[in-house]
Amino acid sequence: MIEKAKEKFAAIVKEQIERVEQMKKGAEKTDYASLKPIIIGVCGGDGIGPFISKHAEAVLAHALKDEAASGKVIFKHIEGLTIENRAKHKKAIPDDVLTEIKGCHVILKGPTTTPQAGGKWPNIESANVAMRRYLDLFANVRPVRVALEGIDWCFFRENTEGAYILGSKGFDITEDISIDFKVITEQGAERIIRMAFEYAKDNNIDRVTVVTKSNVVKTTDGRFSKVAFRIAEEYPNIKLDEWYIDIMTAKLLDPARRKDFKVFVLPNLYGDILTDEAAQIQGGVGTAGSANIGWRWAMFEAIHGSAPRMVEEDRAKYADPSSMIRASAMLLRHIGFAEKAKKLDMALDLCAQAEKKVSITGRDNGATGDEFVKYLLSCLDNAELDSRWEQGV
Ligand code: IPM
Ligand code: MG
């Protein structure tokens, strides 16, 4: 059995060496300014996904109506990323769906069901995790803001490596022993850490916080931390501090200290966990959007799952689309429409955090997603958006 394990391990190592070689070659960065049309693919997903992505697409289409008319952007619907179709093909992303996705420049994606052992679906890999890997979307950027408290965080979660990259490739060595793998590479750590520093520099932020458990997980987290300190030397005006994930989760709950943090950079699983906590502080995971960015493609989504219970209980129309609308603002910024993105963020701050004239509760005592979007669009088009935002937020 040791021989068998050795063989599997050898295959894994080989794959990772090839991946590193690929990263070393570098990739060309998509230049959206020179693209016509920019193709925005929309995948509805599962559960509440089709409902909230329909709302997010309507908001995006509204923001981009001139560009759609001039042919600068087009929307393309991709139907096959449902759990039914994925289960049928026993694949995280069926081949034809992946081809369609790769034919787009950016993707707006609704949440997708992540199967688990013993559940009703075959235990295939998460579509999110697969898409991040297939498109090499190495940066998971998750902003969290609580304006009234002075919190303005931006999380840079490494999105392809860490505990995730071989998350479906661990194995049982004997009846009693299960082994999983965690991978951090020099190149993988460097590109996400550099992105965090560049963001800090561009936004005049003088501090970046790297979050690890490098005192215990010495090799992989140790490397992540070492790369961070190496990159930090290139940014003399930015101070890098390292926090361990356990105390960091506590500090996010410390009102006296938490607003001092600005930019976080962290390995995949810690980023997954810490960003849910941060989103909860902002008002719930339903309020937070997420950008998955690579050199060539980018995908924008909610940070939460598909909430099948809401569909079973016939409450999908009350689901909060804010998370995907935030993600849409990130999409706008990414493809070169920073001013439109800013306005959309302001309208969301106003509608979902400050004025809250139409309030979503997820149940029939609150507004529907449709009603919220109407309210949001009326704020977005209102000439007084800027002054209302100044007063409210
Ligand atoms: C997220 C989600 C995913 C993750 C799931 C759905 C696989 O929790 O985007 O944070 O773990 O990354
Ligand atoms: Mg998560």
mmCIF file of C-alpha atoms in Angstrom, residues 108-372:
data_model
loop_
_atom_site.group_PDB
_atom_site.id
_atom_site.type_symbol
_atom_site.label_atom_id
_atom_site.label_comp_id
_atom_site.label_asym_id
_atom_site.label_seq_id
_atom_site.Cartn_x
_atom_site.Cartn_y
_atom_site.Cartn_z
ATOM 1 C CA LEU A 108 -21.188 36.605 -13.952
ATOM 2 C CA LYS A 109 -21.922 33.433 -12.041
ATOM 3 C CA GLY A 110 -24.773 32.495 -9.736
ATOM 4 C CA PRO A 111 -24.002 30.215 -6.775
ATOM 5 C CA THR A 112 -23.719 26.525 -7.611
ATOM 6 C CA THR A 113 -24.425 23.491 -5.433
ATOM 7 C CA THR A 114 -21.303 21.916 -3.942
ATOM 8 C CA PRO A 115 -21.931 18.180 -3.499
ATOM 9 C CA GLN A 116 -20.638 16.338 -0.451
ATOM 10 C CA ALA A 117 -20.313 12.670 0.458
ATOM 11 C CA GLY A 118 -23.639 11.145 1.470
ATOM 12 C CA GLY A 119 -25.650 13.941 -0.160
ATOM 13 C CA LYS A 120 -28.232 13.601 -2.903
ATOM 14 C CA TRP A 121 -25.762 14.321 -5.741
ATOM 15 C CA PRO A 122 -22.665 12.398 -6.827
ATOM 16 C CA ASN A 123 -19.714 13.719 -4.841
ATOM 17 C CA ILE A 124 -18.117 15.630 -7.747
ATOM 18 C CA GLU A 125 -15.781 18.570 -7.324
ATOM 19 C CA SER A 126 -17.213 22.037 -6.682
ATOM 20 C CA ALA A 127 -17.887 23.982 -9.888
ATOM 21 C CA ASN A 128 -16.399 27.097 -8.262
ATOM 22 C CA VAL A 129 -13.181 25.404 -7.364
ATOM 23 C CA ALA A 130 -12.917 23.811 -10.818
ATOM 24 C CA MET A 131 -13.629 27.063 -12.654
ATOM 25 C CA ARG A 132 -11.031 28.904 -10.597
ATOM 26 C CA ARG A 133 -8.487 26.258 -11.492
ATOM 27 C CA TYR A 134 -9.383 25.794 -15.188
ATOM 28 C CA LEU A 135 -9.339 29.544 -15.838
ATOM 29 C CA ASP A 136 -6.435 30.132 -13.435
ATOM 30 C CA LEU A 137 -8.412 32.729 -11.477
ATOM 31 C CA PHE A 138 -5.733 33.062 -8.851
ATOM 32 C CA ALA A 139 -6.989 36.137 -7.000
ATOM 33 C CA ASN A 140 -10.176 36.108 -5.016
ATOM 34 C CA VAL A 141 -10.794 39.748 -4.158
ATOM 35 C CA ARG A 142 -13.449 40.393 -1.529
ATOM 36 C CA PRO A 143 -14.096 43.909 -0.305
ATOM 37 C CA VAL A 144 -16.044 44.428 2.913
ATOM 38 C CA ARG A 145 -17.149 47.855 4.025
ATOM 39 C CA VAL A 146 -19.087 49.102 7.010
ATOM 40 C CA ALA A 147 -19.012 52.801 6.298
ATOM 41 C CA LEU A 148 -20.719 53.818 9.538
ATOM 42 C CA GLU A 149 -17.956 52.107 11.528
ATOM 43 C CA GLY A 150 -15.024 53.154 9.353
ATOM 44 C CA ILE A 151 -14.366 49.582 8.226
ATOM 45 C CA ASP A 152 -12.910 49.381 4.723
ATOM 46 C CA TRP A 153 -11.295 45.998 4.199
ATOM 47 C CA CYS A 154 -10.122 44.307 1.057
ATOM 48 C CA PHE A 155 -9.259 40.616 1.207
ATOM 49 C CA PHE A 156 -6.908 39.044 -1.323
ATOM 50 C CA ARG A 157 -7.529 35.326 -0.973
ATOM 51 C CA GLU A 158 -5.214 33.034 -2.918
ATOM 52 C CA ASN A 159 -7.733 31.196 -5.041
ATOM 53 C CA THR A 160 -6.174 28.208 -6.752
ATOM 54 C CA GLU A 161 -3.677 26.592 -4.389
ATOM 55 C CA GLY A 162 -3.527 25.862 -0.659
ATOM 56 C CA ALA A 163 -5.905 23.263 0.717
ATOM 57 C CA TYR A 164 -8.146 23.514 -2.358
ATOM 58 C CA ILE A 165 -6.000 22.553 -5.308
ATOM 59 C CA LEU A 166 -5.886 18.879 -4.346
ATOM 60 C CA GLY A 167 -9.068 18.990 -2.304
ATOM 61 C CA SER A 168 -10.574 16.207 -4.424
ATOM 62 C CA LYS A 169 -7.295 14.313 -4.778
ATOM 63 C CA GLY A 170 -6.558 13.166 -1.278
ATOM 64 C CA PHE A 171 -6.830 9.446 -0.591
ATOM 65 C CA ASP A 172 -7.185 6.774 2.047
ATOM 66 C CA ILE A 173 -3.856 5.035 2.533
ATOM 67 C CA THR A 174 -5.338 2.239 4.614
ATOM 68 C CA GLU A 175 -8.755 1.651 6.103
ATOM 69 C CA ASP A 176 -7.715 3.974 8.887
ATOM 70 C CA ILE A 177 -5.580 6.687 7.368
ATOM 71 C CA SER A 178 -6.767 9.543 5.168
ATOM 72 C CA ILE A 179 -4.366 12.033 3.697
ATOM 73 C CA ASP A 180 -5.027 15.353 1.996
ATOM 74 C CA PHE A 181 -2.486 17.738 0.533
ATOM 75 C CA LYS A 182 -1.873 21.439 0.735
ATOM 76 C CA VAL A 183 0.256 23.167 -1.874
ATOM 77 C CA ILE A 184 1.817 26.632 -1.813
ATOM 78 C CA THR A 185 4.194 27.623 -4.582
ATOM 79 C CA GLU A 186 6.594 30.529 -4.801
ATOM 80 C CA GLN A 187 4.923 31.786 -8.009
ATOM 81 C CA GLY A 188 1.382 31.264 -6.734
ATOM 82 C CA ALA A 189 2.078 33.101 -3.490
ATOM 83 C CA GLU A 190 3.954 35.882 -5.221
ATOM 84 C CA ARG A 191 1.254 36.821 -7.726
ATOM 85 C CA ILE A 192 -1.495 37.209 -5.118
ATOM 86 C CA ILE A 193 0.753 38.988 -2.606
ATOM 87 C CA ARG A 194 1.952 41.386 -5.288
ATOM 88 C CA MET A 195 -1.630 42.140 -6.230
ATOM 89 C CA ALA A 196 -2.424 42.994 -2.595
ATOM 90 C CA PHE A 197 0.558 45.347 -2.394
ATOM 91 C CA GLU A 198 -0.306 46.999 -5.706
ATOM 92 C CA TYR A 199 -3.841 47.581 -4.473
ATOM 93 C CA ALA A 200 -2.487 49.135 -1.265
ATOM 94 C CA LYS A 201 -0.117 51.347 -3.246
ATOM 95 C CA ASP A 202 -2.802 52.491 -5.699
ATOM 96 C CA ASN A 203 -5.139 53.357 -2.858
ATOM 97 C CA ASN A 204 -2.579 55.077 -0.616
ATOM 98 C CA ILE A 205 -2.860 52.417 2.051
ATOM 99 C CA ASP A 206 0.284 51.996 4.150
ATOM 100 C CA ARG A 207 -0.386 48.583 5.613
ATOM 101 C CA VAL A 208 -0.843 45.018 4.353
ATOM 102 C CA THR A 209 -1.645 42.135 6.690
ATOM 103 C CA VAL A 210 -0.651 38.597 5.805
ATOM 104 C CA VAL A 211 -2.646 35.904 7.597
ATOM 105 C CA THR A 212 -1.190 32.417 8.040
ATOM 106 C CA LYS A 213 -0.591 29.723 10.611
ATOM 107 C CA SER A 214 3.103 29.607 9.799
ATOM 108 C CA ASN A 215 4.064 28.846 13.394
ATOM 109 C CA VAL A 216 2.413 25.422 13.032
ATOM 110 C CA VAL A 217 2.006 24.722 9.313
ATOM 111 C CA LYS A 218 5.618 25.511 8.783
ATOM 112 C CA THR A 219 6.357 24.530 5.193
ATOM 113 C CA THR A 220 3.454 25.837 3.122
ATOM 114 C CA ASP A 221 2.302 28.723 5.314
ATOM 115 C CA GLY A 222 5.946 29.339 6.087
ATOM 116 C CA ARG A 223 6.584 29.892 2.385
ATOM 117 C CA PHE A 224 3.563 32.159 1.990
ATOM 118 C CA SER A 225 4.816 34.304 4.846
ATOM 119 C CA LYS A 226 8.397 34.378 3.553
ATOM 120 C CA VAL A 227 7.264 35.464 0.087
ATOM 121 C CA ALA A 228 5.157 38.215 1.654
ATOM 122 C CA PHE A 229 8.141 39.633 3.528
ATOM 123 C CA ARG A 230 10.272 39.387 0.408
ATOM 124 C CA ILE A 231 7.747 41.306 -1.708
ATOM 125 C CA ALA A 232 7.271 43.857 1.088
ATOM 126 C CA GLU A 233 10.873 44.981 0.628
ATOM 127 C CA GLU A 234 9.880 46.378 -2.757
ATOM 128 C CA TYR A 235 7.269 48.606 -1.115
ATOM 129 C CA PRO A 236 9.134 50.691 1.489
ATOM 130 C CA ASN A 237 6.085 52.866 2.174
ATOM 131 C CA ILE A 238 3.878 49.918 3.078
ATOM 132 C CA LYS A 239 4.230 48.066 6.354
ATOM 133 C CA LEU A 240 3.601 44.321 6.326
ATOM 134 C CA ASP A 241 2.407 42.605 9.477
ATOM 135 C CA GLU A 242 1.738 38.907 9.941
ATOM 136 C CA TRP A 243 -1.171 37.575 11.991
ATOM 137 C CA TYR A 244 -2.108 33.995 12.688
ATOM 138 C CA ILE A 245 -5.539 32.955 11.465
ATOM 139 C CA ASP A 246 -6.890 32.122 14.938
ATOM 140 C CA ILE A 247 -6.174 35.495 16.521
ATOM 141 C CA MET A 248 -7.194 37.236 13.286
ATOM 142 C CA THR A 249 -10.701 35.750 13.481
ATOM 143 C CA ALA A 250 -10.876 37.126 17.028
ATOM 144 C CA LYS A 251 -9.565 40.565 16.057
ATOM 145 C CA LEU A 252 -12.240 40.991 13.400
ATOM 146 C CA LEU A 253 -14.685 40.957 16.302
ATOM 147 C CA ASP A 254 -12.764 43.611 18.231
ATOM 148 C CA PRO A 255 -14.452 46.962 17.507
ATOM 149 C CA ALA A 256 -11.503 48.866 18.979
ATOM 150 C CA ARG A 257 -8.956 47.373 16.577
ATOM 151 C CA ARG A 258 -10.657 46.049 13.521
ATOM 152 C CA LYS A 259 -10.937 49.205 11.460
ATOM 153 C CA ASP A 260 -7.138 49.593 11.586
ATOM 154 C CA PHE A 261 -6.782 46.630 9.247
ATOM 155 C CA LYS A 262 -7.100 47.494 5.564
ATOM 156 C CA VAL A 263 -5.664 44.944 3.153
ATOM 157 C CA PHE A 264 -5.422 41.241 3.924
ATOM 158 C CA VAL A 265 -3.626 38.616 1.900
ATOM 159 C CA LEU A 266 -4.003 34.971 2.787
ATOM 160 C CA PRO A 267 -3.931 31.356 1.608
ATOM 161 C CA ASN A 268 -7.075 29.842 0.163
ATOM 162 C CA LEU A 269 -8.843 28.149 3.078
ATOM 163 C CA TYR A 270 -8.087 30.890 5.609
ATOM 164 C CA GLY A 271 -9.426 33.362 3.061
ATOM 165 C CA ASP A 272 -12.575 31.319 2.629
ATOM 166 C CA ILE A 273 -13.245 31.336 6.357
ATOM 167 C CA LEU A 274 -12.205 34.864 7.225
ATOM 168 C CA THR A 275 -14.214 36.450 4.396
ATOM 169 C CA ASP A 276 -17.444 34.805 5.556
ATOM 170 C CA GLU A 277 -16.814 36.243 9.004
ATOM 171 C CA ALA A 278 -16.048 39.664 7.541
ATOM 172 C CA ALA A 279 -19.175 39.554 5.368
ATOM 173 C CA GLN A 280 -21.254 38.730 8.429
ATOM 174 C CA ILE A 281 -19.908 41.886 10.095
ATOM 175 C CA GLN A 282 -21.003 43.859 7.028
ATOM 176 C CA GLY A 283 -24.557 42.566 7.295
ATOM 177 C CA GLY A 284 -24.447 38.929 6.215
ATOM 178 C CA VAL A 285 -22.966 36.850 3.430
ATOM 179 C CA GLY A 286 -25.897 37.955 1.262
ATOM 180 C CA THR A 287 -24.339 41.412 1.064
ATOM 181 C CA ALA A 288 -20.861 40.506 -0.157
ATOM 182 C CA GLY A 289 -19.551 40.119 -3.682
ATOM 183 C CA SER A 290 -16.462 38.399 -4.888
ATOM 184 C CA ALA A 291 -14.141 38.785 -7.865
ATOM 185 C CA ASN A 292 -12.124 35.836 -9.120
ATOM 186 C CA ILE A 293 -9.385 37.313 -11.241
ATOM 187 C CA GLY A 294 -6.816 35.765 -13.533
ATOM 188 C CA TRP A 295 -4.626 37.248 -16.235
ATOM 189 C CA ARG A 296 -6.920 36.171 -19.042
ATOM 190 C CA TRP A 297 -10.415 35.646 -17.603
ATOM 191 C CA ALA A 298 -12.321 36.854 -14.570
ATOM 192 C CA MET A 299 -15.441 35.585 -12.846
ATOM 193 C CA PHE A 300 -17.744 37.488 -10.509
ATOM 194 C CA GLU A 301 -20.057 35.916 -7.990
ATOM 195 C CA ALA A 302 -21.669 36.076 -4.569
ATOM 196 C CA ILE A 303 -19.577 34.838 -1.679
ATOM 197 C CA HIS A 304 -22.359 32.565 -0.466
ATOM 198 C CA GLY A 305 -23.890 29.288 -1.602
ATOM 199 C CA SER A 306 -27.081 28.427 -3.470
ATOM 200 C CA ALA A 307 -29.435 28.347 -0.432
ATOM 201 C CA PRO A 308 -31.527 25.364 -1.641
ATOM 202 C CA ARG A 309 -33.718 25.647 1.456
ATOM 203 C CA MET A 310 -35.034 28.990 0.234
ATOM 204 C CA VAL A 311 -36.149 27.348 -3.003
ATOM 205 C CA GLU A 312 -37.685 24.346 -1.211
ATOM 206 C CA GLU A 313 -39.654 26.728 1.000
ATOM 207 C CA ASP A 314 -40.678 28.783 -2.028
ATOM 208 C CA ARG A 315 -38.790 31.846 -0.825
ATOM 209 C CA ALA A 316 -36.347 32.276 -3.728
ATOM 210 C CA LYS A 317 -38.033 35.449 -4.895
ATOM 211 C CA TYR A 318 -37.178 37.025 -1.518
ATOM 212 C CA ALA A 319 -33.470 36.198 -1.820
ATOM 213 C CA ASP A 320 -31.147 39.177 -1.499
ATOM 214 C CA PRO A 321 -29.441 39.927 -4.831
ATOM 215 C CA SER A 322 -27.044 42.482 -3.238
ATOM 216 C CA SER A 323 -24.131 40.062 -3.189
ATOM 217 C CA MET A 324 -24.301 39.522 -6.941
ATOM 218 C CA ILE A 325 -24.950 43.183 -7.617
ATOM 219 C CA ARG A 326 -21.800 44.032 -5.623
ATOM 220 C CA ALA A 327 -20.007 41.473 -7.760
ATOM 221 C CA SER A 328 -21.442 43.194 -10.839
ATOM 222 C CA ALA A 329 -19.941 46.493 -9.693
ATOM 223 C CA MET A 330 -16.589 44.714 -9.456
ATOM 224 C CA LEU A 331 -17.121 43.345 -12.946
ATOM 225 C CA LEU A 332 -17.801 46.846 -14.286
ATOM 226 C CA ARG A 333 -14.604 48.138 -12.675
ATOM 227 C CA HIS A 334 -12.605 45.216 -14.000
ATOM 228 C CA ILE A 335 -13.622 45.737 -17.629
ATOM 229 C CA GLY A 336 -12.896 49.453 -17.496
ATOM 230 C CA PHE A 337 -16.048 51.215 -16.302
ATOM 231 C CA ALA A 338 -14.798 52.542 -12.960
ATOM 232 C CA GLU A 339 -17.224 55.467 -12.833
ATOM 233 C CA LYS A 340 -20.264 53.239 -13.422
ATOM 234 C CA ALA A 341 -18.932 50.839 -10.777
ATOM 235 C CA LYS A 342 -18.564 53.652 -8.268
ATOM 236 C CA LYS A 343 -22.137 54.823 -8.834
ATOM 237 C CA LEU A 344 -23.473 51.292 -8.478
ATOM 238 C CA ASP A 345 -21.554 50.812 -5.227
ATOM 239 C CA MET A 346 -22.953 54.107 -3.949
ATOM 240 C CA ALA A 347 -26.505 53.131 -4.880
ATOM 241 C CA LEU A 348 -26.035 49.808 -3.074
ATOM 242 C CA ASP A 349 -24.592 51.469 0.031
ATOM 243 C CA LEU A 350 -27.589 53.723 0.067
ATOM 244 C CA CYS A 351 -30.278 51.141 -0.636
ATOM 245 C CA ALA A 352 -28.907 48.186 1.335
ATOM 246 C CA GLN A 353 -27.118 49.902 4.228
ATOM 247 C CA ALA A 354 -28.159 53.534 4.796
ATOM 248 C CA GLU A 355 -31.667 54.454 3.597
ATOM 249 C CA LYS A 356 -33.098 50.951 3.347
ATOM 250 C CA LYS A 357 -36.468 52.151 2.095
ATOM 251 C CA VAL A 358 -37.071 48.712 0.651
ATOM 252 C CA SER A 359 -35.806 46.041 2.939
ATOM 253 C CA ILE A 360 -35.035 42.428 2.123
ATOM 254 C CA THR A 361 -35.417 39.849 4.875
ATOM 255 C CA GLY A 362 -35.322 36.641 2.836
ATOM 256 C CA ARG A 363 -38.961 36.021 3.797
ATOM 257 C CA ASP A 364 -42.384 37.261 2.817
ATOM 258 C CA ASN A 365 -42.258 39.958 5.497
ATOM 259 C CA GLY A 366 -39.629 41.682 3.355
ATOM 260 C CA ALA A 367 -39.332 42.904 -0.207
ATOM 261 C CA THR A 368 -38.755 40.676 -3.228
ATOM 262 C CA GLY A 369 -35.560 40.851 -5.253
ATOM 263 C CA ASP A 370 -37.610 42.497 -8.037
ATOM 264 C CA GLU A 371 -38.812 45.257 -5.724
ATOM 265 C CA PHE A 372 -35.283 45.824 -4.426
#
